[in-house]
Amino acid sequence: MLIIQNEELRNLSLSGHVGFDSLPDQLVNKSTSQGFCFNILCVGETGIGKSTLMDTLFNTKFESDPATHNEPGVRLKARSYELQESNVRLKLTIVDTVGFGDQINKDDSYKPIVEYIDAQFEAYLQEELKIKRSLFNYHDTRIHACLYFIAPTGHSLKSLDLVTMKKLDSKVNIIPIIAKADTIAKNELHKFKSKIMSELVSNGVQIYQFPTDEETVAEINATMSVHLPFAVVGSTEEVKIGNKMAKARQYPWGVVQVENENHCDFVKLREMLIRVNMEDLREQTHTRHYELYRRCKLEEMGFKDTDPDSKPFSLQETYEAKRNEFLGELQKKEEEMRQMFVMRVKEKEAELKEAEKELHEKFDLLKRTHQEEKKKVEDKKKELEEEVNNFQKKKAAAQLLQSQAQQSGAQQTKKDKDKKNASFT
Amino acid sequence: MSVSARSAAAEERSVNSSTMGQQKNLEGYVGFANLPNQVYRKSVKRGFEFTLMVVGESGLGKSTLINSLFLTDLYSPEYPGPSHRIKKTVQVEQSKVLIKEGGVQLLLTIVDTPGFGDAVDNSNCWQPVIDYIDSKFEDYLNAESRVNRRQMPDNRVQCCLYFIAPSGHGLKPLDIEFMKRLHEKVNIIPLIAKADTLTPEECQQFKKQIMKEIQEHKIKIYEFPETDDEEENKLVKKIKDRLPLAVVGSNTIIEVNGKRVRGRQYPWGVAEVENGEHCDFTILRNMLIRTHMQDLKDVTNNVHYENYRSRKLAAVTYNGVDNNKNKGQLTKSPLAQMEEERREHVAKMKKMEMEMEQVFEMKVKEKVQKLKDSEAENLGKEQEEREDLLNSLLTTSYVLVANMPAWTSVFVGSV
């Protein structure tokens, strides 16, 4: 079979309205009917205002019990919500870092966060690798944006902040924000922002860049970038300003209006995060962060794109090669186990033989000792028997003498006795 | 597959959404209603691609129809249509054109099959088509499976226009054979070509007959999706009633009643291409380009490609053996499958190891016990002997000691 490819790409002009300019609308309609999903990770110390900011951003009250400072470690809590605005349905998941910054030793604080992000990538990867998969209605749990809450110290980033952001910057889109910005005076704020940005740059932390490649949004994105990190104030309380109710925080010295751009950058954050770049955040997560994770994971598992001769592998070849490798490994393991076992048997045999030999030797020694003893005992016995014999002989001789002596003695005694008796008559 | 897959997907979607988060009401404008605009913007920047295949015997007006559909000279004297390029064997050839409209850029690939159905013996003339479609799936699969993935060009065939000759009777065996073999690989849209040779009644009959035969042979042509919109569903029903679409194409513009229209001039009148009462061309164009182009791409991606992929990967994992036995496990990836096999093997080996250990221990115990027993036995014997000996010695000693005083006295007495 011959496939002739007409490689030349022709630009043709149309003599009328064909109608494929509706393609973007067809795509949008399909996406809208499926619904969108967006996952935000909020990283920040306990009490820094994460929950309040989410409530303010999304104009609703997400239930959350304020966390205590007594958490033994950092754990991540994810909650999902269904929101709708005109005909757009959004599945929003907010992931909170509970206990962040509360421990005395914060060396491992970043770990649960990284693990969570990786786990979501892993889940997607597993789905993607399945034989029978359904990616088009997969509930995407990958984190699209990470809001990093910086404490309003007014000086610089904490070392925990730098460490954590450095660990996260290749895994998620980081948008740094200064929390509770109503505690920083205007002149300090500018210095604080510069210090933060320069620290991020000098430590090589890659934060999310608002895209400037599309002409429609390039300008607004560029203008907004200048104000990073956004200094935000959150509030769900409303205060009467003029003749309108507005979200604000009331102090004795004045009212901080959340949506007043002179007071804080809340509006800028909302603009960038939701109204302009939400889709770009999702796209970057998928095409950059996820691809990086996938590449590392596959390389770890031993997949390569080209064989040693730099020829590209086909998927089938790769899988077959993996399978053969795998089977080979299993066989090797089995062999090893057998060999080890044979060796052990031999060792044990040798041991037992040794033990047997020892026993025999001991036994022989014992026997010999016994033999010696026996001989001694028999000698002794002979000696004793001899002595007994001697005694018997002597006894016999002595008895003879005694009886002889007795006889003569008896006669004498009788004579003596008679004499004695005669003297008395 | 396409039918059940579509409905299954819709079901899954509704299940998914119901098991998710709580509903929240917004007390003010947030702004994510702007998301569709963001998607729109990005898609325009990215541009669009579409691959359309045209299949049919030569002379059925395929090139003319394509030119009419896209209002451009895709096929021209410099770039002749398939009927002018017939070789000895069936070829599958593609040509790419870039067209722009309203700021939207479309990279259109037209794949045609010169020689299809034109030989005397047309056995297997569909094979080159199948091979082409599969090779495009294969390319995409390999690109998707690379470790380093870049922009993946999508050359998969997203729609196949199948031209039926206007015999007026029914489908030819070749038509049936082709559609049966390709309906699970590509979206087939059957068309009645050169419909201006049929009167409306003949056309009606012909369509009925064709649809009957399609159902009889269980051929799955492209299905229009159900939507939530009542209006849209009504339109879809109207289209469904007119399947297969009877089309007429034309490269020439004729003046009719002061209007300039595309049409075919006959002595008895003008057959207008875009007149809904003359033919279904407008329906085809609207459906193919203006309303369902995205869906054709989606069905290709989510159904036809996934079928190809799962068949391909299942074969690799089980090496073509016991595919049916393990069908239930196709939800795993081949790697996960291997992991599980590895774990099973490790468990098996552990068990084997344990058993061997047990046997080993037992044998060792036996041997040790035997040794102990023989040692004990021997020792015992020795002990006995020794004891006997000692006992006899003792007895003799006692005798001696016992008689000592008697004999001593004897000695003393005798002195």
Short mmCIF file of C-alpha atoms in Angstrom, two decimals, chain A residues 6 8 10 12, chain B residues 73-81 85:
data_model
loop_
_atom_site.label_atom_id
_atom_site.label_comp_id
_atom_site.label_asym_id
_atom_site.label_seq_id
_atom_site.Cartn_x
_atom_site.Cartn_y
_atom_site.Cartn_z
CA ASN A 6 1.11 15.95 -0.39
CA GLU A 8 2.86 21.16 0.57
CA ARG A 10 -1.60 25.46 0.64
CA LEU A 12 -6.55 28.95 0.13
CA ASP B 73 -10.69 25.25 -5.09
CA LEU B 74 -9.25 22.47 -3.03
CA TYR B 75 -9.35 20.35 -6.13
CA SER B 76 -8.37 22.14 -9.31
CA PRO B 77 -6.59 21.43 -12.57
CA GLU B 78 -3.30 21.82 -10.70
CA TYR B 79 -4.44 19.59 -7.88
CA PRO B 80 -6.74 17.08 -9.54
CA GLY B 81 -9.34 15.11 -7.67
CA ARG B 85 -5.39 10.13 -10.24
#
